[in-house]
Tab-separated table of C-alpha atoms in Angstrom:
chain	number	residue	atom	x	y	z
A	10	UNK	CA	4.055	-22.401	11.277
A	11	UNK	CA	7.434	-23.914	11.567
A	12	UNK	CA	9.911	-23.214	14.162
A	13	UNK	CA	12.365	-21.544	11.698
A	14	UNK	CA	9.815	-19.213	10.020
A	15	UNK	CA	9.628	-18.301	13.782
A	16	UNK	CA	12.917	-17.086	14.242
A	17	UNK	CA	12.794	-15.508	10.882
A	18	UNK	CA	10.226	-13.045	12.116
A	19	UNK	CA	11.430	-13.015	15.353
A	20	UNK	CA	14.829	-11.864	14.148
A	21	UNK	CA	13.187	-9.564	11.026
A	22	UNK	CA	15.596	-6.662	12.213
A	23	UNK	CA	18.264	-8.135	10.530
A	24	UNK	CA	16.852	-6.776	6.917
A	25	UNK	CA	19.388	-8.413	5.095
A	26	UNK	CA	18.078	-11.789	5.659
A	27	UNK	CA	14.564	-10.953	4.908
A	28	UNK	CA	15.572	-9.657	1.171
A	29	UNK	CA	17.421	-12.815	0.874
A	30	UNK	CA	14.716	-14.774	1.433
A	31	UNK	CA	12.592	-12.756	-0.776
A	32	UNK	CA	15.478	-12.983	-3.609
A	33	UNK	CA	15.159	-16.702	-3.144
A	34	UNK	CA	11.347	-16.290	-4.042
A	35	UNK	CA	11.719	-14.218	-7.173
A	36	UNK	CA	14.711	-16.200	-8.305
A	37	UNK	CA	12.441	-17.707	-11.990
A	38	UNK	CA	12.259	-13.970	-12.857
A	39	UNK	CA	14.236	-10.957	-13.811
A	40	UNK	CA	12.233	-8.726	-11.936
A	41	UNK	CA	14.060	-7.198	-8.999
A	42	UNK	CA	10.623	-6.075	-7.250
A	43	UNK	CA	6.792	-7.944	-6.601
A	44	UNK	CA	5.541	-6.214	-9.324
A	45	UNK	CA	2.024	-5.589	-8.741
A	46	UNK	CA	-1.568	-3.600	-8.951
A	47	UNK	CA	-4.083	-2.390	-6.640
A	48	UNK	CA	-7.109	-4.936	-7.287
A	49	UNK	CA	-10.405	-2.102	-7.247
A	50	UNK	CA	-8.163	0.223	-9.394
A	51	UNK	CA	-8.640	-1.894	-12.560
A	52	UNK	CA	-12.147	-3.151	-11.671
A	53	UNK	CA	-14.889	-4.040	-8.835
A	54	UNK	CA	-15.056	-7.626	-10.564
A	55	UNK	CA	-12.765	-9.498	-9.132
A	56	UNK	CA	-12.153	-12.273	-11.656
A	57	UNK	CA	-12.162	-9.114	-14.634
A	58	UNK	CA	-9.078	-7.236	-12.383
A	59	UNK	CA	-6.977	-10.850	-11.864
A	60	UNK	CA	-7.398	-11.663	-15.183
A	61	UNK	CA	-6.147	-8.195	-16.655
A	62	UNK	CA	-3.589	-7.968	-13.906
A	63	UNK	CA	-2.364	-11.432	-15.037
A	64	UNK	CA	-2.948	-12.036	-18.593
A	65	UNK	CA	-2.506	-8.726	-19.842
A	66	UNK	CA	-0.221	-6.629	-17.357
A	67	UNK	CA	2.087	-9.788	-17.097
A	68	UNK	CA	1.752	-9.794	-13.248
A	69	UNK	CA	1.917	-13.227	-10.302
A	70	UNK	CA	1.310	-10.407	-7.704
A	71	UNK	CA	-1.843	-8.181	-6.610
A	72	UNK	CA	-2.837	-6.056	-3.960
A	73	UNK	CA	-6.276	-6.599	-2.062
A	74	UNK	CA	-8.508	-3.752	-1.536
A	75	UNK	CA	-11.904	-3.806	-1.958
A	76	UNK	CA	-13.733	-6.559	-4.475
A	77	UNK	CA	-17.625	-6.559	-5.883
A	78	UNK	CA	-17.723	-3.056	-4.424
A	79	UNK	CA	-17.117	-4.562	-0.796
A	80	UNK	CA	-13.882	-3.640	1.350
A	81	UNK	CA	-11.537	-6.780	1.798
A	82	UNK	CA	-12.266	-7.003	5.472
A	83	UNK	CA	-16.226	-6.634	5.022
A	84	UNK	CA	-15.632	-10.531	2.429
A	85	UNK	CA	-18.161	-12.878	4.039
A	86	UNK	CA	-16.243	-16.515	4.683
A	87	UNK	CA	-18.156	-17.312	1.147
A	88	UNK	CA	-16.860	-14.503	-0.774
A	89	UNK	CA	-13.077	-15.177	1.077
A	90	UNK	CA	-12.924	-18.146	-0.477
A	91	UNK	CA	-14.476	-17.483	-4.024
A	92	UNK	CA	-11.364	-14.794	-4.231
A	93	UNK	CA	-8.976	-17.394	-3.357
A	94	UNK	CA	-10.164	-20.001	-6.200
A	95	UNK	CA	-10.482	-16.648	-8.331
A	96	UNK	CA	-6.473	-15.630	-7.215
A	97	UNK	CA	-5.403	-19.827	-7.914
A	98	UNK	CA	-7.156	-19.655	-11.504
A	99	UNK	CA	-4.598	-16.522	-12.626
A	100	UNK	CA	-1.374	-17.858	-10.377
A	101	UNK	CA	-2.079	-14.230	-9.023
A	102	UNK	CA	-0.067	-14.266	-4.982
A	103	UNK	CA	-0.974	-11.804	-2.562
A	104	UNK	CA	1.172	-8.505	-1.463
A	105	UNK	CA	-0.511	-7.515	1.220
A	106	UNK	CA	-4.051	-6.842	2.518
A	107	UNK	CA	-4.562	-3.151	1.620
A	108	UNK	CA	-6.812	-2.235	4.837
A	109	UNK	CA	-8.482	0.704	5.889
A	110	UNK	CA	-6.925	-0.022	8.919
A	111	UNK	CA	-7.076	3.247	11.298
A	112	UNK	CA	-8.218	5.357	8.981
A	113	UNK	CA	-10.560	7.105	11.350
A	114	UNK	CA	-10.434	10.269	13.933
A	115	UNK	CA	-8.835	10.308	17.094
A	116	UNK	CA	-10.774	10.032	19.459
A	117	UNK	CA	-11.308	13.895	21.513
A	118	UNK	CA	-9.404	15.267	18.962
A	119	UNK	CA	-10.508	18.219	17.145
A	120	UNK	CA	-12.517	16.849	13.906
A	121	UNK	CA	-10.356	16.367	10.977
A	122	UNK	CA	-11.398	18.195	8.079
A	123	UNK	CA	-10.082	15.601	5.977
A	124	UNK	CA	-12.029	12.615	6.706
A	125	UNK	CA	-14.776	12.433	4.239
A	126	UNK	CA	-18.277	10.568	5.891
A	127	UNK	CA	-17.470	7.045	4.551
A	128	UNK	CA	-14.296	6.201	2.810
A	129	UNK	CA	-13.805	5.936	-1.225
A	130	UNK	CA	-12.938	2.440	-1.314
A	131	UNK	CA	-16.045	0.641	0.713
A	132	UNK	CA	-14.876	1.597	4.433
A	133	UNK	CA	-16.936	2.602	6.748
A	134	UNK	CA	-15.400	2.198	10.308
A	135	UNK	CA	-15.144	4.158	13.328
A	136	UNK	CA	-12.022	4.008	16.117
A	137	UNK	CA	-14.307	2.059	18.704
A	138	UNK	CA	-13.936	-1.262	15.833
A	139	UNK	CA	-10.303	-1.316	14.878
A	140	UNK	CA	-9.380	-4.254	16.837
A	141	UNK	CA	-12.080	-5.919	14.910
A	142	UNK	CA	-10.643	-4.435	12.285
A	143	UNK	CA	-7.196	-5.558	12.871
A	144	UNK	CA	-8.728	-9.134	13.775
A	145	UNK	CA	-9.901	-9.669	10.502
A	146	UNK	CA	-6.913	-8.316	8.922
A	147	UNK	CA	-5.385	-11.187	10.360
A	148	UNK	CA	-7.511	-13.363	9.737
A	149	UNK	CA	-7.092	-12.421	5.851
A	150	UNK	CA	-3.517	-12.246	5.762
A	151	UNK	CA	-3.748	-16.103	6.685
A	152	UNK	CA	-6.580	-17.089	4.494
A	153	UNK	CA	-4.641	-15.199	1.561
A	154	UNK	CA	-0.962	-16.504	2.409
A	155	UNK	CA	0.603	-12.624	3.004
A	156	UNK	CA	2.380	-11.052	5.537
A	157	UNK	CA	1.662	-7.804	5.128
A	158	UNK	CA	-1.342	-5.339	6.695
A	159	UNK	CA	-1.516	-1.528	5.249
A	160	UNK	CA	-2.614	0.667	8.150
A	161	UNK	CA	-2.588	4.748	8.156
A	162	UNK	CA	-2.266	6.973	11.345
A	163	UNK	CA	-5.688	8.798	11.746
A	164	UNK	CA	-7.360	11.496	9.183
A	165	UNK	CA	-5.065	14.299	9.538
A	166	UNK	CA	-5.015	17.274	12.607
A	167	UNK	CA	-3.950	20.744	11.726
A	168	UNK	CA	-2.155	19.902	14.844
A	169	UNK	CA	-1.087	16.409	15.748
A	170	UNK	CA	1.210	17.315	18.380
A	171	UNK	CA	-1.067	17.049	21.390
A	172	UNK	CA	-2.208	13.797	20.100
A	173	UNK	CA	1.220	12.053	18.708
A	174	UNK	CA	2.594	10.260	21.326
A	175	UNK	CA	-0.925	8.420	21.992
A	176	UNK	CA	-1.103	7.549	17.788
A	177	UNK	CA	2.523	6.193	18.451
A	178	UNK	CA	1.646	3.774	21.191
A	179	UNK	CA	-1.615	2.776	19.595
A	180	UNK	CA	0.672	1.911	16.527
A	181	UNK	CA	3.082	0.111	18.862
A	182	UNK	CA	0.660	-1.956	19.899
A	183	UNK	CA	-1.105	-2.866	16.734
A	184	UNK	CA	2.559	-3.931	15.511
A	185	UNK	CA	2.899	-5.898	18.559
A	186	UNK	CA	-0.425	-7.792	18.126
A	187	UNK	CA	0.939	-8.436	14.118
A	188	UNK	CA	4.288	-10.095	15.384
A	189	UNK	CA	2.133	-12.509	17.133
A	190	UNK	CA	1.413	-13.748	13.974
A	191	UNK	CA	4.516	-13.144	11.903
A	192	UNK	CA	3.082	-10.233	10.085
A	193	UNK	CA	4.292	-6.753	8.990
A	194	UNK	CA	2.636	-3.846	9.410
A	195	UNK	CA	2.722	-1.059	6.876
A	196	UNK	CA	2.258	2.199	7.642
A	197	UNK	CA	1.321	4.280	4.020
A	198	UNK	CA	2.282	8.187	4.182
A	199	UNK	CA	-1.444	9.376	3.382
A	200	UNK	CA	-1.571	13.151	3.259
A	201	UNK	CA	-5.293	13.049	4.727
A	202	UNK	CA	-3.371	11.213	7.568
A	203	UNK	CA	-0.967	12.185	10.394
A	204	UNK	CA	2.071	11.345	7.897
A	205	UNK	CA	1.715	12.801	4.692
A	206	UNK	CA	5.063	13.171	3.719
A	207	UNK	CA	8.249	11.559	3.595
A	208	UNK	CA	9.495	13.646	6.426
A	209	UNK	CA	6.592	12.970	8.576
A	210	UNK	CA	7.293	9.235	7.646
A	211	UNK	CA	10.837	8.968	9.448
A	212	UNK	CA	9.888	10.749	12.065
A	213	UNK	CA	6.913	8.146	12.817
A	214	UNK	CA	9.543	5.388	12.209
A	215	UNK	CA	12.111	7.071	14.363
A	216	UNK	CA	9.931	6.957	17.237
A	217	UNK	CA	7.685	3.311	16.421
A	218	UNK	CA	11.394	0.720	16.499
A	219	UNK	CA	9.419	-2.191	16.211
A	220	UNK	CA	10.957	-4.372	13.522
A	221	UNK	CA	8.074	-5.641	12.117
A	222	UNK	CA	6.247	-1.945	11.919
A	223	UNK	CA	7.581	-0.557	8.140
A	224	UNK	CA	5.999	2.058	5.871
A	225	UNK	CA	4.753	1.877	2.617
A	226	UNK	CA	6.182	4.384	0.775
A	227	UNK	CA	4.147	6.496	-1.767
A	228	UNK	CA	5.825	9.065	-3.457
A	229	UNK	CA	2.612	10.318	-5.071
A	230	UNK	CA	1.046	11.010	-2.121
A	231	UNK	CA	4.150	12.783	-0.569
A	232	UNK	CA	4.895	14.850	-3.613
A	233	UNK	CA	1.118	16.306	-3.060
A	234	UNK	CA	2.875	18.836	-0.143
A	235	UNK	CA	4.020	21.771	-1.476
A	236	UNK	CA	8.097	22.200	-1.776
A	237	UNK	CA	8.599	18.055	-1.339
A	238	UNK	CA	10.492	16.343	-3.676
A	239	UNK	CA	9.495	12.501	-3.307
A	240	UNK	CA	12.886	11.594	-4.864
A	241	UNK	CA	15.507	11.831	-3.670
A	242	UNK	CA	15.225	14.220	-0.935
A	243	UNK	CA	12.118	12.845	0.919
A	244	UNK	CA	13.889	9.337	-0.051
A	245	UNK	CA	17.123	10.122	1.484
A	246	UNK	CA	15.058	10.607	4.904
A	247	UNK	CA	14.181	7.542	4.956
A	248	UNK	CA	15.707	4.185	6.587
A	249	UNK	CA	15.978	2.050	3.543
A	250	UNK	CA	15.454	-0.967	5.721
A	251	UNK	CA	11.782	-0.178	7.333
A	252	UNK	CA	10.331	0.010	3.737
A	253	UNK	CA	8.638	-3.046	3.480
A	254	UNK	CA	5.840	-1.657	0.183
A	255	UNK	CA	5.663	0.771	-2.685
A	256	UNK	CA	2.311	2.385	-3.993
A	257	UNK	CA	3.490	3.589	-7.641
A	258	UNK	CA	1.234	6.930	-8.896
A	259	UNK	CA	2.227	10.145	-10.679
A	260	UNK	CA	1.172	13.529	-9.730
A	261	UNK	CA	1.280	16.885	-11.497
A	262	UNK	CA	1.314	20.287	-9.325
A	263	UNK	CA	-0.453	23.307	-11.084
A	264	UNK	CA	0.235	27.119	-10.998
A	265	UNK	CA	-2.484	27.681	-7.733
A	266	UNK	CA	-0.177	24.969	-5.903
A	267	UNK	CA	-2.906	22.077	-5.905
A	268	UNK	CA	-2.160	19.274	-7.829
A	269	UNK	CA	-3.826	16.396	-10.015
A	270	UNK	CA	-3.096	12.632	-10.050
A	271	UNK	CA	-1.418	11.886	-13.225
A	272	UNK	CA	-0.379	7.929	-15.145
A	273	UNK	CA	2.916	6.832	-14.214
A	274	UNK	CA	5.878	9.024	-15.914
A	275	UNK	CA	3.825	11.868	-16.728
A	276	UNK	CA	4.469	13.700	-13.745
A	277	UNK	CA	6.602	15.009	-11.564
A	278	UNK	CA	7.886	11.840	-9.859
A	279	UNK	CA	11.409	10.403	-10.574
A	280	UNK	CA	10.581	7.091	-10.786
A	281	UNK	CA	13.513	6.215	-12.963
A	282	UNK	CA	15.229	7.650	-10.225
A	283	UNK	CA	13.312	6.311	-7.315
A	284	UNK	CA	13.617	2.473	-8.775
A	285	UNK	CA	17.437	2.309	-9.752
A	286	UNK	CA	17.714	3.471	-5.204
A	287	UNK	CA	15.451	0.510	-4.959
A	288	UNK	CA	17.600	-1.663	-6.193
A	289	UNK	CA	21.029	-0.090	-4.803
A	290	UNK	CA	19.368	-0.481	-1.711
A	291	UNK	CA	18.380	-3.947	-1.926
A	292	UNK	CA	14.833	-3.199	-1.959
A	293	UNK	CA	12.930	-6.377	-3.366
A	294	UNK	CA	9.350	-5.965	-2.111
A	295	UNK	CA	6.267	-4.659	-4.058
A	296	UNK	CA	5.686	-2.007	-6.389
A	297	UNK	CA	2.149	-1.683	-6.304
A	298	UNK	CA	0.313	0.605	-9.065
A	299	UNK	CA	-2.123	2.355	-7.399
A	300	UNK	CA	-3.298	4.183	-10.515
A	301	UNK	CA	-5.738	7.171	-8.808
A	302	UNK	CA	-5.441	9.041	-12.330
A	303	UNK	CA	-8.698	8.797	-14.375
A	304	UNK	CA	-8.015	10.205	-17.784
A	305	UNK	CA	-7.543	7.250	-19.803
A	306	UNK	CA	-10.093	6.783	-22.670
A	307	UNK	CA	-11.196	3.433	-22.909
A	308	UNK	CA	-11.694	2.296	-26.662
A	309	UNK	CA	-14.891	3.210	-28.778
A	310	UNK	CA	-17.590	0.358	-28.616
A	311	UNK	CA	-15.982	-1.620	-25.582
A	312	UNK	CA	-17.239	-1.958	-22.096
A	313	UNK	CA	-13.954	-1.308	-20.526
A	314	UNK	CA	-14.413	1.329	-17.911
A	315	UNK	CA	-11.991	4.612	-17.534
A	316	UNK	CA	-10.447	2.953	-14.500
A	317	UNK	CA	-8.935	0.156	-16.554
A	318	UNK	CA	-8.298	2.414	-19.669
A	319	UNK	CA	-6.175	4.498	-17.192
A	320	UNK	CA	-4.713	2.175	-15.073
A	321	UNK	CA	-3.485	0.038	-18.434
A	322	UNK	CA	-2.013	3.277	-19.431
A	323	UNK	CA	-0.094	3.786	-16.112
A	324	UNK	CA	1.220	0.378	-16.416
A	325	UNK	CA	2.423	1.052	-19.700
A	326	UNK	CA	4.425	4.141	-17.839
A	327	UNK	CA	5.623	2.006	-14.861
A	328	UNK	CA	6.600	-0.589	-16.878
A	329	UNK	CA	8.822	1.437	-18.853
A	330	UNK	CA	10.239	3.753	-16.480
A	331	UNK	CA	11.818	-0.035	-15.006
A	332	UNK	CA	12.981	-0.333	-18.265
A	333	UNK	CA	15.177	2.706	-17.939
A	334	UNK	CA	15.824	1.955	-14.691
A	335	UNK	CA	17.255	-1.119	-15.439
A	336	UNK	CA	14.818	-3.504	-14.294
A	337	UNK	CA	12.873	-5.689	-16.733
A	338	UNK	CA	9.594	-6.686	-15.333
């Protein structure tokens, strides 16, 4: 690591000369964003969810979250390195490593109700084995050439409050440990987590100032609370500089208040809305579909599964709600 990319981290406060850098990076296209997809959400096959991602969604950028039905940060050294040739043969770079980093109970907290016995996407880890966790994290972010980790704040607490300042300083100091190695940590609002919402989300970064500690924003998930409105209002909460990811979903809220995941455009997110902020802001990092919705058909007499039907589908949204934003990616 040179001595300059040192002081680039060092000094990552100064937001304005990370999104240079990162303009610098996207300078061939005319995308203003790292437009990108959640690997597992198109397919457990690695290779199949590159090559889709690549050759048919148009993408250079992916996010890594489980492959062959295996978490990211369960990959043997073998299987590490079969997903980097795999990532070289599509020209496919890394976002960030989409961990399951901390998403586990407090420890002598009540018992969250939220936390299901093992984790959808192949995680199965209890508080005792997040430094390990974290460890490998790192690890991966070097073998993959990112600087990102995702990381929640603990399955959710009817009340957190007891509990807070502890999650805070146990965030601190995972952030701490990251700017060690020149990494960001990303914080996702989760609503089975501590920070659900957009609101909860500034408040968190409010009281966690390191510079390297962001939060990757997901309107989908925050628009899943009744009475928030992802865009702008939970938006406008927000300090435009500590968002450092996007997860891109849709949701729809029925008549009983509970709500469904929907493709990209057919719900109640602004997204046309959300993107042309984006790029007043000077936002230039990824938007990452993380497609969730499962009602896409796939075609008669192929093998494609319903979570590539739908998540081609939700592309197809994404992609053109940049279009009216502006942006053509």
């Amino acid at each position: 690591m040179s001595s300059s990319r040192r002081e680039f981290i060092a000094g990552l406060g100064a937001a304005g000369v990370l999104t240079a850098v990162t303009r610098v990076a996207q300078a061939s296209t005319t995308c203003p964003f790292r437009l990108s997809v959640i690997n597992d959400e198109i397919s457990p096959d690695f290779d199949h969810a590159c090559s889709v991602a690549a050759n048919d969604f148009g993408l250079h950028w992916i996010e890594l979250r489980s492959m062959w039905r295996k978490n990211v940060t369960d990959l043997n050294d073998d299987e590490v390195e079969k997903s980097r040739q795999i990532l070289e043969k599509h020209n496919l770079r890394v976002t960030d490593i989409a961990s399951p980093l901390f998403k586990v109970n407090w420890p002598g907290a009540p018992q969250s109700k939220h936390g299901p016995p093992r984790d959808e996407f192949h995680a199965d880890f209890d508080f005792k084995q997040q430094e390990k966790v974290l460890a490998r994290c790192i690890e991966l972010c070097k073998a993959f050439k990112t600087d990102r980790i995702r990381c929640f704040d603990f399955w959710r607490l009817d009340d957190p409050k007891p509990y807070r300042a502890a999650m805070n300083a146990k965030l601190r100091e995972a952030a701490q440990t990251c700017a060690k190695h020149d990494l960001i940590l990303l914080l996702e609002n989760e609503r089975a987590c501590n920070t659900g919402s957009g609101k909860e989300a500034a408040a968190v970064l409010h009281e966690i100032r390191e510079p390297n500690f962001m939060l990757n924003w997901d309107p989908g998930n925050s628009a899943t609370f009744a009475g928030d409105v992802p865009y702008p209002d939970d938006y406008n909460m927000l300090p435009k500089h500590r968002i450092g990811h996007c997860h891109c979903k849709d949701t729809i809220r029925k008549p009983d208040g509970k709500f469904e995941w929907a493709p990209v455009g057919g719900g109640i997110i602004d997204w046309v809305g959300q993107f042309k902020a984006f790029e007043r802001d000077g936002y230039h990092y990824a938007v990452s579909l993380e497609t969730h919705w499962h009602g896409g058909k796939p075609p008669a007499g192929s093998d494609m599964s319903v979570g590539e039907a739908s998540s081609r589908i939700s592309m197809k949204g994404l992609k053109e709600a940049l279009k009216k934003a502006g942006a053509t990616c």
